[in-house]
PDB file of C-alpha atoms and ligand atoms in Angstrom:
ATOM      1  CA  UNK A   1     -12.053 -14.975   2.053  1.00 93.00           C
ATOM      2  CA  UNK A   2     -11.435 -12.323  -0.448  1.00 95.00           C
ATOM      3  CA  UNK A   3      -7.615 -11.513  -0.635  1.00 97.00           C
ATOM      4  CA  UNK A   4      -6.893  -8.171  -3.042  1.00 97.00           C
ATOM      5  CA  UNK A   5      -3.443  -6.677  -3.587  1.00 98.00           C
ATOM      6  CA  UNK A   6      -3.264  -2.951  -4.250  1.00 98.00           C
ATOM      7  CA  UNK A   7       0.371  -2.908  -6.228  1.00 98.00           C
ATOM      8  CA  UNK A   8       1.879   0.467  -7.420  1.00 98.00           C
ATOM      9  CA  UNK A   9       5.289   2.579  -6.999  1.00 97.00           C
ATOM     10  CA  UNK A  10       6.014   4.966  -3.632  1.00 96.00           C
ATOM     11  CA  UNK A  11       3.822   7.458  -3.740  1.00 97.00           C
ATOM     12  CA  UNK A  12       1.311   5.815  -6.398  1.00 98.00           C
ATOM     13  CA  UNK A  13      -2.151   5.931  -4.875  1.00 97.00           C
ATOM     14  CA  UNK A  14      -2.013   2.808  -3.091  1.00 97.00           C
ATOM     15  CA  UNK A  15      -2.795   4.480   0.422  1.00 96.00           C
ATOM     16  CA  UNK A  16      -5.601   6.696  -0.965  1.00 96.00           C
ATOM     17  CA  UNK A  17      -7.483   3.720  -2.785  1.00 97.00           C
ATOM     18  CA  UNK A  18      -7.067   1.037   0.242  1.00 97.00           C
ATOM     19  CA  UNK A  19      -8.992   3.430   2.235  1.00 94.00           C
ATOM     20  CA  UNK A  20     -11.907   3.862  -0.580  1.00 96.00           C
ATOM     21  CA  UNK A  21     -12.192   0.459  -1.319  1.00 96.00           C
ATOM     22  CA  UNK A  22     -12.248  -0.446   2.726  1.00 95.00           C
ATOM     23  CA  UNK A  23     -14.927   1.541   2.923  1.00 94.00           C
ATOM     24  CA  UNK A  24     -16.727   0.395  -0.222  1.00 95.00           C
ATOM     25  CA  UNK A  25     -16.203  -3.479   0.066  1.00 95.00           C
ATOM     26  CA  UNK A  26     -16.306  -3.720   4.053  1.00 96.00           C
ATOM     27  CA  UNK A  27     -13.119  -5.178   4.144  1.00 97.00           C
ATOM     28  CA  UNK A  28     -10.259  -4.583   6.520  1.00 97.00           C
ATOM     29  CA  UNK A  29      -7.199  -2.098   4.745  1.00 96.00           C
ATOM     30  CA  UNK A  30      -3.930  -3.526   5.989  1.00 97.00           C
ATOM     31  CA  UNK A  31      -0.607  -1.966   4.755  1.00 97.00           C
ATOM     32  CA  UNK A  32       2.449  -3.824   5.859  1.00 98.00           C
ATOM     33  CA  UNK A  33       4.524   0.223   5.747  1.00 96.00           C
ATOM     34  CA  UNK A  34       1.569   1.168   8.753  1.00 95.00           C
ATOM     35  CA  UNK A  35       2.362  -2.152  10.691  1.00 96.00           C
ATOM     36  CA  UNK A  36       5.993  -0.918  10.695  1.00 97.00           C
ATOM     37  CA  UNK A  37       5.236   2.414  11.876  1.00 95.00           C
ATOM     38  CA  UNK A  38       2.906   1.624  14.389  1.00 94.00           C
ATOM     39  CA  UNK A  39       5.857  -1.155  15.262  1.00 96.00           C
ATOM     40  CA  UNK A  40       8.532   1.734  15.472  1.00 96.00           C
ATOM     41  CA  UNK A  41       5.822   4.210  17.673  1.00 94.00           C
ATOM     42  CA  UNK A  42       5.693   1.409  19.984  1.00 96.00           C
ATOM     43  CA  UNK A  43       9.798   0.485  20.118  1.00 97.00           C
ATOM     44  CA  UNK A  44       8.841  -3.027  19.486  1.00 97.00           C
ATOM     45  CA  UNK A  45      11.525  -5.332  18.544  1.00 96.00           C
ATOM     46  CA  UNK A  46      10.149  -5.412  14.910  1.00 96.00           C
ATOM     47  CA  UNK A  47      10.205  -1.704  15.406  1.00 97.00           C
ATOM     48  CA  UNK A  48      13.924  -1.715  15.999  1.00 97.00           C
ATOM     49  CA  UNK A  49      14.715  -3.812  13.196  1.00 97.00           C
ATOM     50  CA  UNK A  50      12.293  -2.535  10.367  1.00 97.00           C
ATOM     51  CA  UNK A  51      13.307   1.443  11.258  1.00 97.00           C
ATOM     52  CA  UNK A  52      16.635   1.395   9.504  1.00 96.00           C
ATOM     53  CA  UNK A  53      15.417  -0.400   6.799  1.00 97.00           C
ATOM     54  CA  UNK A  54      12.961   2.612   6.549  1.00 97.00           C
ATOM     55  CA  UNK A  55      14.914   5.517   7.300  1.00 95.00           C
ATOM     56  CA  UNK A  56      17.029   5.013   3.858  1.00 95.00           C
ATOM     57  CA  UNK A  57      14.149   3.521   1.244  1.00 96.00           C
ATOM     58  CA  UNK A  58      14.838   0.066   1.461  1.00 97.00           C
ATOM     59  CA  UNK A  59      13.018  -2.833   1.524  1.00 97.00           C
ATOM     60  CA  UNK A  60      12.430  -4.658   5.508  1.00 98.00           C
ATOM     61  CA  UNK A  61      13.920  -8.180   4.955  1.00 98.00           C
ATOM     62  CA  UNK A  62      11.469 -10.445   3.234  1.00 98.00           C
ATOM     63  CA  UNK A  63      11.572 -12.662   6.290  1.00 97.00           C
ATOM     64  CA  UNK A  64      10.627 -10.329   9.213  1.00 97.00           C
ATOM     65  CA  UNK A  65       7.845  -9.319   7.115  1.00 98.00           C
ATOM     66  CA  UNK A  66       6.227 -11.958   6.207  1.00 98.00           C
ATOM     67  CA  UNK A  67       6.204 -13.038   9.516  1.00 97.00           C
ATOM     68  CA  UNK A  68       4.693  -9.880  10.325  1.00 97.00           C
ATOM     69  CA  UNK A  69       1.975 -10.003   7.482  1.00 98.00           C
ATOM     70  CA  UNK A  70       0.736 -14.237   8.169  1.00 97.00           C
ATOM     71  CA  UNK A  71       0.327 -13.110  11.479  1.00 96.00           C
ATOM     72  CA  UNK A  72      -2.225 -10.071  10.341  1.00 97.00           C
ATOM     73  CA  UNK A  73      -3.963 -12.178   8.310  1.00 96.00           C
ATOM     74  CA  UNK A  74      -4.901 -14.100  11.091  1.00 95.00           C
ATOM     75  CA  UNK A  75      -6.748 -11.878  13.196  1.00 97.00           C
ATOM     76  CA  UNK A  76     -10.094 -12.008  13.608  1.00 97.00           C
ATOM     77  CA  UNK A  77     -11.091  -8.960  11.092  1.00 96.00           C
ATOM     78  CA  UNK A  78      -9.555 -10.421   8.692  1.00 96.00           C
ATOM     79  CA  UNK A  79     -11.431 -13.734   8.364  1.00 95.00           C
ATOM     80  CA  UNK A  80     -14.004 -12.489   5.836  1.00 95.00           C
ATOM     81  CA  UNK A  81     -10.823 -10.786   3.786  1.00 96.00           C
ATOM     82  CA  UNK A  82      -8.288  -8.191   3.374  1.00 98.00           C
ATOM     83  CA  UNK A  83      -6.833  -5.149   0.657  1.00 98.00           C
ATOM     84  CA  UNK A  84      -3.672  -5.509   0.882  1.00 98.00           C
ATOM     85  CA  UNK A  85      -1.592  -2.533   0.558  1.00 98.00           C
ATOM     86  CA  UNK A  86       2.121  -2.272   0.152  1.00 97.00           C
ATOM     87  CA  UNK A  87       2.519  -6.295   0.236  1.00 98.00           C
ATOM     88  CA  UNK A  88       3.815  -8.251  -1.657  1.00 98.00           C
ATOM     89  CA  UNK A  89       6.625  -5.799  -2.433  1.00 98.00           C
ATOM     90  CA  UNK A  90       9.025  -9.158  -3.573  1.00 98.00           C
ATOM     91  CA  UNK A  91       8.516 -11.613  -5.470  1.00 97.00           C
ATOM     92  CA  UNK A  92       9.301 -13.685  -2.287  1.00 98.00           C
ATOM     93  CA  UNK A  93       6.420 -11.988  -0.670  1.00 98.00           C
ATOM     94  CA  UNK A  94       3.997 -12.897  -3.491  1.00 98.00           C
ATOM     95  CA  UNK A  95       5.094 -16.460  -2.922  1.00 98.00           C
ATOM     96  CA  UNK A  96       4.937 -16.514   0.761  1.00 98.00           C
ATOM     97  CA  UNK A  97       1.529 -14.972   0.713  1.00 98.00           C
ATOM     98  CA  UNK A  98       0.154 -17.503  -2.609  1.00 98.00           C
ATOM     99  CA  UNK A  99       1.373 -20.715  -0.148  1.00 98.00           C
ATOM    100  CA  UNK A 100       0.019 -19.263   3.081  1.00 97.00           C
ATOM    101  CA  UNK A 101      -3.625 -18.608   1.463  1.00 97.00           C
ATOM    102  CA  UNK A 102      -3.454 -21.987  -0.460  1.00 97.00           C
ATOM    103  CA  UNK A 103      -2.871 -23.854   3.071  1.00 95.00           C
ATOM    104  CA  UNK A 104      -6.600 -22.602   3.970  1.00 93.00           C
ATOM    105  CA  UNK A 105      -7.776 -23.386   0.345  1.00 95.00           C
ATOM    106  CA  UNK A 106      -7.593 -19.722  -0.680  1.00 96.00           C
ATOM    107  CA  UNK A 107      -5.971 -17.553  -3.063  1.00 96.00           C
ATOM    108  CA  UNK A 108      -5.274 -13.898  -3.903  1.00 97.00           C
ATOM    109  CA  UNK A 109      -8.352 -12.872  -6.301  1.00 96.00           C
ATOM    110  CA  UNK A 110      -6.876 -10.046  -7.869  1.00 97.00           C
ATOM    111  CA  UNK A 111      -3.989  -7.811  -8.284  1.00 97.00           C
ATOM    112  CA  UNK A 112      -4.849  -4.446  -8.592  1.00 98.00           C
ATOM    113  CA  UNK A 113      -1.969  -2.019 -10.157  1.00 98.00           C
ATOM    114  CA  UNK A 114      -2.434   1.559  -9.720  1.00 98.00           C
ATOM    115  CA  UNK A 115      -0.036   2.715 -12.526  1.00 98.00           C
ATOM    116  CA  UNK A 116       1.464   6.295 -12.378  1.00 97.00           C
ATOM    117  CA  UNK A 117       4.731   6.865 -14.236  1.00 94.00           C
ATOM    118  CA  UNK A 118       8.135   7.200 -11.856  1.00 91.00           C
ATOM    119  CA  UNK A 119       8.513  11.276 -12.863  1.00 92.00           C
ATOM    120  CA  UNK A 120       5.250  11.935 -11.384  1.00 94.00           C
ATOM    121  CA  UNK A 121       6.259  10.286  -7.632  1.00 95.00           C
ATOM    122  CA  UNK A 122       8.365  13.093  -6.231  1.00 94.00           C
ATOM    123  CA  UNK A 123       5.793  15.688  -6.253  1.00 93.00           C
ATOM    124  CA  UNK A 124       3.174  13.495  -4.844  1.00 95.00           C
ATOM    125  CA  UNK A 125       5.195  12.323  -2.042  1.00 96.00           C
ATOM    126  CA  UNK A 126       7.029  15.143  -1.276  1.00 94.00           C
ATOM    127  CA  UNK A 127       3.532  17.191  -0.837  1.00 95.00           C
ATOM    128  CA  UNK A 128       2.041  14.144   1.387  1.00 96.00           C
ATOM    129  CA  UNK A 129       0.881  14.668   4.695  1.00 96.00           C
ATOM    130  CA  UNK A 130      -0.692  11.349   6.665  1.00 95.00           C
ATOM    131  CA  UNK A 131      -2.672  11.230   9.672  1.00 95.00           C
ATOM    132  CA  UNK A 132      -0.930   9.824  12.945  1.00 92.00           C
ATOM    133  CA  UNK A 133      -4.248   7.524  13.637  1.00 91.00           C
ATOM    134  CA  UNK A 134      -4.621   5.688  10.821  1.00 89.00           C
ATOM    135  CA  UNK A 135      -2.086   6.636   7.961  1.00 90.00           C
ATOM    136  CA  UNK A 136      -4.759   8.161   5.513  1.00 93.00           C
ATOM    137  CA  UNK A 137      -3.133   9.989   2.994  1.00 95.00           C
ATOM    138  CA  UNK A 138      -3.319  14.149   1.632  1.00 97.00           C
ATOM    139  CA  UNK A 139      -1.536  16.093  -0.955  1.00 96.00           C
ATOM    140  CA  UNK A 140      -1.006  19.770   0.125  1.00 94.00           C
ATOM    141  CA  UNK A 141      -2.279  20.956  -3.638  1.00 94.00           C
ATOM    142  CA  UNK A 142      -3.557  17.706  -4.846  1.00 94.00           C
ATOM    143  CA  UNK A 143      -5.759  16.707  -2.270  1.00 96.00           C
ATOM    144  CA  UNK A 144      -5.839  18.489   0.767  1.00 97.00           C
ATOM    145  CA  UNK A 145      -7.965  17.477   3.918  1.00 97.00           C
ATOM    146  CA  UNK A 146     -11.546  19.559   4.769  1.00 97.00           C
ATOM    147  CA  UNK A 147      -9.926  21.218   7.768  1.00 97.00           C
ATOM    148  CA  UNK A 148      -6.140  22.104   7.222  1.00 95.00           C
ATOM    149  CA  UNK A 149      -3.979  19.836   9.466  1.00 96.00           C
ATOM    150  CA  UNK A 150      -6.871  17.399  10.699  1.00 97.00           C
ATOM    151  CA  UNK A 151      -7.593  14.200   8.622  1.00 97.00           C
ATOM    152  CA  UNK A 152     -11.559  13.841   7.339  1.00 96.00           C
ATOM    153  CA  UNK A 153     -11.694  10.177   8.359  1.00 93.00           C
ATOM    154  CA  UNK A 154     -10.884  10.116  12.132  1.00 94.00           C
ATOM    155  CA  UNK A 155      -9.825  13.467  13.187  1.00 97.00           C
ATOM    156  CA  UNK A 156      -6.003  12.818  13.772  1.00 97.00           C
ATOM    157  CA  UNK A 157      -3.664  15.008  13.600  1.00 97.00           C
ATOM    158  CA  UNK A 158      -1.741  14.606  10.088  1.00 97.00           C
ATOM    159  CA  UNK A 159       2.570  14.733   9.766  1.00 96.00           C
ATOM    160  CA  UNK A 160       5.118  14.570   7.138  1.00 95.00           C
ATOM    161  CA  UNK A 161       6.274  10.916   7.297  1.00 94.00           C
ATOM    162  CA  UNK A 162      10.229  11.029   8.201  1.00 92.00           C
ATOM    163  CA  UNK A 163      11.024   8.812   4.792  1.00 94.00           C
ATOM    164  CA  UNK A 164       9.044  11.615   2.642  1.00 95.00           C
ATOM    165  CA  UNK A 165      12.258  13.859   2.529  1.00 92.00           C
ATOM    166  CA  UNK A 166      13.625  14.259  -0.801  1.00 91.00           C
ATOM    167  CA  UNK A 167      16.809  12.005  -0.619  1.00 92.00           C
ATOM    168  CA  UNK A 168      15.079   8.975   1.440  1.00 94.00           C
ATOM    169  CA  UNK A 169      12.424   9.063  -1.581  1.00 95.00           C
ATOM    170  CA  UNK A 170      14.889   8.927  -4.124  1.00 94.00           C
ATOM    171  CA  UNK A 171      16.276   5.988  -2.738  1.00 94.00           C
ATOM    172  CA  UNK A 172      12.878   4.444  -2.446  1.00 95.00           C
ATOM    173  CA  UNK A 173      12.323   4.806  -6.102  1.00 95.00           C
ATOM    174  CA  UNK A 174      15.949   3.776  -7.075  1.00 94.00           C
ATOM    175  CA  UNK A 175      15.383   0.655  -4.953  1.00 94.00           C
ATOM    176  CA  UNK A 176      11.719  -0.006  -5.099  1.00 95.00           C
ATOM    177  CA  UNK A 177      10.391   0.156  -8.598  1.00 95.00           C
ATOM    178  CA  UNK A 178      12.726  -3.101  -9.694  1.00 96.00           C
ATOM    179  CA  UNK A 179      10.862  -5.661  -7.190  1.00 97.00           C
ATOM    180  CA  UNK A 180       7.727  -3.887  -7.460  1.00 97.00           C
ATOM    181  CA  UNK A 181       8.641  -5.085 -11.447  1.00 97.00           C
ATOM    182  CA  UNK A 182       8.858  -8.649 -10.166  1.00 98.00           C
ATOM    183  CA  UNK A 183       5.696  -8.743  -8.158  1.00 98.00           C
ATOM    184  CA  UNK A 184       3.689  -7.389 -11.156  1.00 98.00           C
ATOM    185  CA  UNK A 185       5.202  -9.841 -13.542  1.00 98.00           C
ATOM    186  CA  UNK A 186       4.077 -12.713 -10.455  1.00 98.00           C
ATOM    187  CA  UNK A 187       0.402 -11.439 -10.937  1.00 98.00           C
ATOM    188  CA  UNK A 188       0.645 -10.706 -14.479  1.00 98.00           C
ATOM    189  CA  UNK A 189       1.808 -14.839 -15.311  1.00 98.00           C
ATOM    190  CA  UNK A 190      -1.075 -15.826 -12.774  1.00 96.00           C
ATOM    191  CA  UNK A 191      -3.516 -13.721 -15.193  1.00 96.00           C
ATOM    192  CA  UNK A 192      -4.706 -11.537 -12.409  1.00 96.00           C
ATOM    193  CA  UNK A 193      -2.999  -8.440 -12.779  1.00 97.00           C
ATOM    194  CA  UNK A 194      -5.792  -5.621 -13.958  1.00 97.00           C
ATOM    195  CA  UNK A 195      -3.808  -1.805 -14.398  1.00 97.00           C
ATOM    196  CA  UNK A 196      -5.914   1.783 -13.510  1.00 98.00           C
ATOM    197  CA  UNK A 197      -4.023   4.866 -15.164  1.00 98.00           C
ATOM    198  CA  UNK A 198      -2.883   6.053 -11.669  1.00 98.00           C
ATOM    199  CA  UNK A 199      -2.698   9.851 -12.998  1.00 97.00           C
ATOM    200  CA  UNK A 200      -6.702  10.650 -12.918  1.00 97.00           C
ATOM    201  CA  UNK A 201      -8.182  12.317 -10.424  1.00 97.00           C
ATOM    202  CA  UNK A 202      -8.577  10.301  -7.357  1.00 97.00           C
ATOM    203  CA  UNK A 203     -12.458   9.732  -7.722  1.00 97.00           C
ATOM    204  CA  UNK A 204     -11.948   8.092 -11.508  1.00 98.00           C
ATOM    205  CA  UNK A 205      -9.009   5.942 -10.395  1.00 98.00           C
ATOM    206  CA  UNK A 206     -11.312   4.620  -7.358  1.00 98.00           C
ATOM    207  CA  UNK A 207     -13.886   3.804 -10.442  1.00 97.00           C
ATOM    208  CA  UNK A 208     -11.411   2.160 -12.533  1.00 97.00           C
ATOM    209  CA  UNK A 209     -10.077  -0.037  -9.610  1.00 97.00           C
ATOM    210  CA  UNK A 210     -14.023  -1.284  -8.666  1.00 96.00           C
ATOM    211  CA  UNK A 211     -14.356  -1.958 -12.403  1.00 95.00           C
ATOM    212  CA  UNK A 212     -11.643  -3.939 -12.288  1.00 94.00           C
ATOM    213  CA  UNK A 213     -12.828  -5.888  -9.011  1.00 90.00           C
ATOM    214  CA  UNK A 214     -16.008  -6.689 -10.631  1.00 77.00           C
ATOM    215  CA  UNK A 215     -16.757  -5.502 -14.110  1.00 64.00           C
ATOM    216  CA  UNK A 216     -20.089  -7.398 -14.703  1.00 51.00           C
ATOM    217  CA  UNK A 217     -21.829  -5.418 -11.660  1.00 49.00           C
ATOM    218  CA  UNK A 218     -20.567  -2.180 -12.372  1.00 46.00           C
ATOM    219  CA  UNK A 219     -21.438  -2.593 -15.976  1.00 44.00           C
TER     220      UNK A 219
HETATM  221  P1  ADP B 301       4.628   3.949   0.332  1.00 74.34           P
HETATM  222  O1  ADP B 301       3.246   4.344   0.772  1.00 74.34           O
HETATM  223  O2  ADP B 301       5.458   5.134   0.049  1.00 74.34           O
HETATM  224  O3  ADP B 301       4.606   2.966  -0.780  1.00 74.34           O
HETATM  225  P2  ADP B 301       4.778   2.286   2.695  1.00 74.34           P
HETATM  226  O4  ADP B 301       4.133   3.059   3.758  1.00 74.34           O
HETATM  227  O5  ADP B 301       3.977   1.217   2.044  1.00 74.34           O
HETATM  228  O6  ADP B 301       5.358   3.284   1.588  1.00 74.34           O
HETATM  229  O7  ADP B 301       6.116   1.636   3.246  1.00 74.34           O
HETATM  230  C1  ADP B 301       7.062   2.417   3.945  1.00 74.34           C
HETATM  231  C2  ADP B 301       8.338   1.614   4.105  1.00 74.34           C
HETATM  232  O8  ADP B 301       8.062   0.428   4.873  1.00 74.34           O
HETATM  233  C3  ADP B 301       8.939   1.109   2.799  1.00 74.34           C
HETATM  234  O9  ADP B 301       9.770   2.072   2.173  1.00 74.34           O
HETATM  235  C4  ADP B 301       9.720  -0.097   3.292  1.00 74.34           C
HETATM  236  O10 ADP B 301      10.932   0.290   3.942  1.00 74.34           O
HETATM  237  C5  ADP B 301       8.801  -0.662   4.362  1.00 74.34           C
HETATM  238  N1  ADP B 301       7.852  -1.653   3.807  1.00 74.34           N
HETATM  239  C6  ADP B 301       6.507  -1.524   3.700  1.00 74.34           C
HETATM  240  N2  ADP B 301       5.968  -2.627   3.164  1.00 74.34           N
HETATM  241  C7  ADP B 301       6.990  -3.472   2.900  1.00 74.34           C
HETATM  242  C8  ADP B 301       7.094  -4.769   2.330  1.00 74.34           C
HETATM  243  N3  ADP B 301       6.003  -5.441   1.906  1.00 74.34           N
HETATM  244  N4  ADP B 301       8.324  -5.323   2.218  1.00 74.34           N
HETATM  245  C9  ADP B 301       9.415  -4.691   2.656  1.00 74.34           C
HETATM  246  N5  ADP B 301       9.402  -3.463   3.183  1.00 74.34           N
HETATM  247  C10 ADP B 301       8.196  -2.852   3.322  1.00 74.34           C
HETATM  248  P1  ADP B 302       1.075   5.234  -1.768  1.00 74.34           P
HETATM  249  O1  ADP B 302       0.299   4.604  -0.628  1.00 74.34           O
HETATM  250  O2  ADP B 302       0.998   4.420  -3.022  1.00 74.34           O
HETATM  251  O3  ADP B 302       2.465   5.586  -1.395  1.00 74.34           O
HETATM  252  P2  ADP B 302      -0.650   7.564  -1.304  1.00 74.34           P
HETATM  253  O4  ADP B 302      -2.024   7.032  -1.377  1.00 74.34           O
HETATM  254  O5  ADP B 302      -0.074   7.862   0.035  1.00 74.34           O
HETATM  255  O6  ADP B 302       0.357   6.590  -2.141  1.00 74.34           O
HETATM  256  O7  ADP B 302      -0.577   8.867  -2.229  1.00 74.34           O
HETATM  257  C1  ADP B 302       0.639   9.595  -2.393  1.00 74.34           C
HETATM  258  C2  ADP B 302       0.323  11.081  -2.465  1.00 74.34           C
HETATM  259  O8  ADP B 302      -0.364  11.369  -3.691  1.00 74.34           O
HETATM  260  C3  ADP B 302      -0.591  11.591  -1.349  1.00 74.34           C
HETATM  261  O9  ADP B 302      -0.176  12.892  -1.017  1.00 74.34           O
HETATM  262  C4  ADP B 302      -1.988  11.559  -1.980  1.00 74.34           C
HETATM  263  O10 ADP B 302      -2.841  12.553  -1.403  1.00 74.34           O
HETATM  264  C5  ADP B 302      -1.667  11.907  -3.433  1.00 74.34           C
HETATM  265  N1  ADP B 302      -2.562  11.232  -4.405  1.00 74.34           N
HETATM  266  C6  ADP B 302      -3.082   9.979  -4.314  1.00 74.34           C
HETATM  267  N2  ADP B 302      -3.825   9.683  -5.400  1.00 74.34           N
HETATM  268  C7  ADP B 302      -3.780  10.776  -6.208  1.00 74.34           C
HETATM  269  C8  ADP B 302      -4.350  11.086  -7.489  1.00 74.34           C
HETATM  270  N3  ADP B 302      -5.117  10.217  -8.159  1.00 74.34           N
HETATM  271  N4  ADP B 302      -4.073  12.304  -8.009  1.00 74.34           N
HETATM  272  C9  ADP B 302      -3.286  13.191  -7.336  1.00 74.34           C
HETATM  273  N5  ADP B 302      -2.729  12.958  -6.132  1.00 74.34           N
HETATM  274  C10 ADP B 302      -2.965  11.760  -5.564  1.00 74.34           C
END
């Protein structure tokens, strides 16, 4: 099983690059924030609980998702391996998920930070529209879909997310970027942690992350 963490700030990349590598590696792109809105379309009880959470930029309890993620990892399409994308956001997560994979005899084989400083997040997420299908990210200026309003991968409609107005993202960055810290510092001790300069264009960051993955190969 081949378990890689996508790690960077709100509005870092994280969403853009899951989907590249998905395609690229043939492995299933599963982002803990899309389980909670899919949760909160369908007025599940998780729903419930994770929307406040949500609605002002902080973090879902660490146990709720958890739960939520060990029970997406067992699903069939995930059995050959996973990018994960927005967990672990604690460094309770990145323990959770290090004794859940070591129970089957596996382990997370890299963490992959996509690194863009904190004064560069408010543009990019304030510009960011994502499809209602499957939560693939556009930038209105920075990259915008092929037809206006329509998302290239599976023809959804695409929306502002509700937690993209200006005061729920500053809260996201005044109370995200300190675990996010923790999580990297997890990976970092483990000697797993590989960085991409987040601020290239989208194309070059997707190159620096599959260098990363596998630098012999790509060599
Ligand atoms: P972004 O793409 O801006 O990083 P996400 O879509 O990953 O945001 O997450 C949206 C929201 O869902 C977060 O602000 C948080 O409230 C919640 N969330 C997502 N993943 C986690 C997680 N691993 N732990 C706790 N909360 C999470
Ligand atoms: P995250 O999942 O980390 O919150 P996203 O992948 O949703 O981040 O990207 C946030 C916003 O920045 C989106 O509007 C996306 O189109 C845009 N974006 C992503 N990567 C880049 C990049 N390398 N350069 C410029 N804009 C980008």
């Amino acid at each position: 099983m081949r378990v890689l963490v996508l790690l960077g700030a709100p509005g870092a990349g994280k969403g853009t690059q899951a989907t590249i590598l998905a395609q690229r590696l043939g492995l299933p792109h599963v982002a803990t924030g899309d389980l909670f809105r899919n949760a909160v379309r369908a007025g599940t009880a998780l729903g419930r609980e994770a929307h406040g959470y949500m609605e002002r930029g902080e973090l879902v309890p660490d146990a709720i998702t958890i739960e939520m993620l060990i029970e997406r990892l067992g699903r069939p399409d995930a059995a050959e391996g996973v990018i994960l994308d927005g967990f672990p956001r604690s460094r309770a997560q990145a323990e959770a998920l290090e004794s859940a994979l070591l129970v089957r005899g596996e382990r997370v084989e890299v963490a992959l930070l996509v690194d863009v400083p904190a004064e560069e997040l408010v543009g990019r997420l304030a510009g960011r529209y994502v499809c209602r299908l499957g939560g693939h990210p556009y930038h209105v200026i920075l990259n915008p879909p092929r037809v206006p309003g329509i998302c290239d991968v599976d023809g959804s409609p695409l929306e502002q997310r509700e937690d993209d107005r200006p005061e729920v993202v500053r809260a996201r960055l005044t109370r995200q970027l300190a675990p996010l810290q923790s999580v990297i510092e997890f990976y970092r001790a483990r000697g797993i942690l590989r960085a991409v300069d987040g601020r290239q264009p989208i194309d070059l960051v997707s190159r620096g992350l599959i260098e990363a993955l596998d630098p012999v190969t790509t060599a």
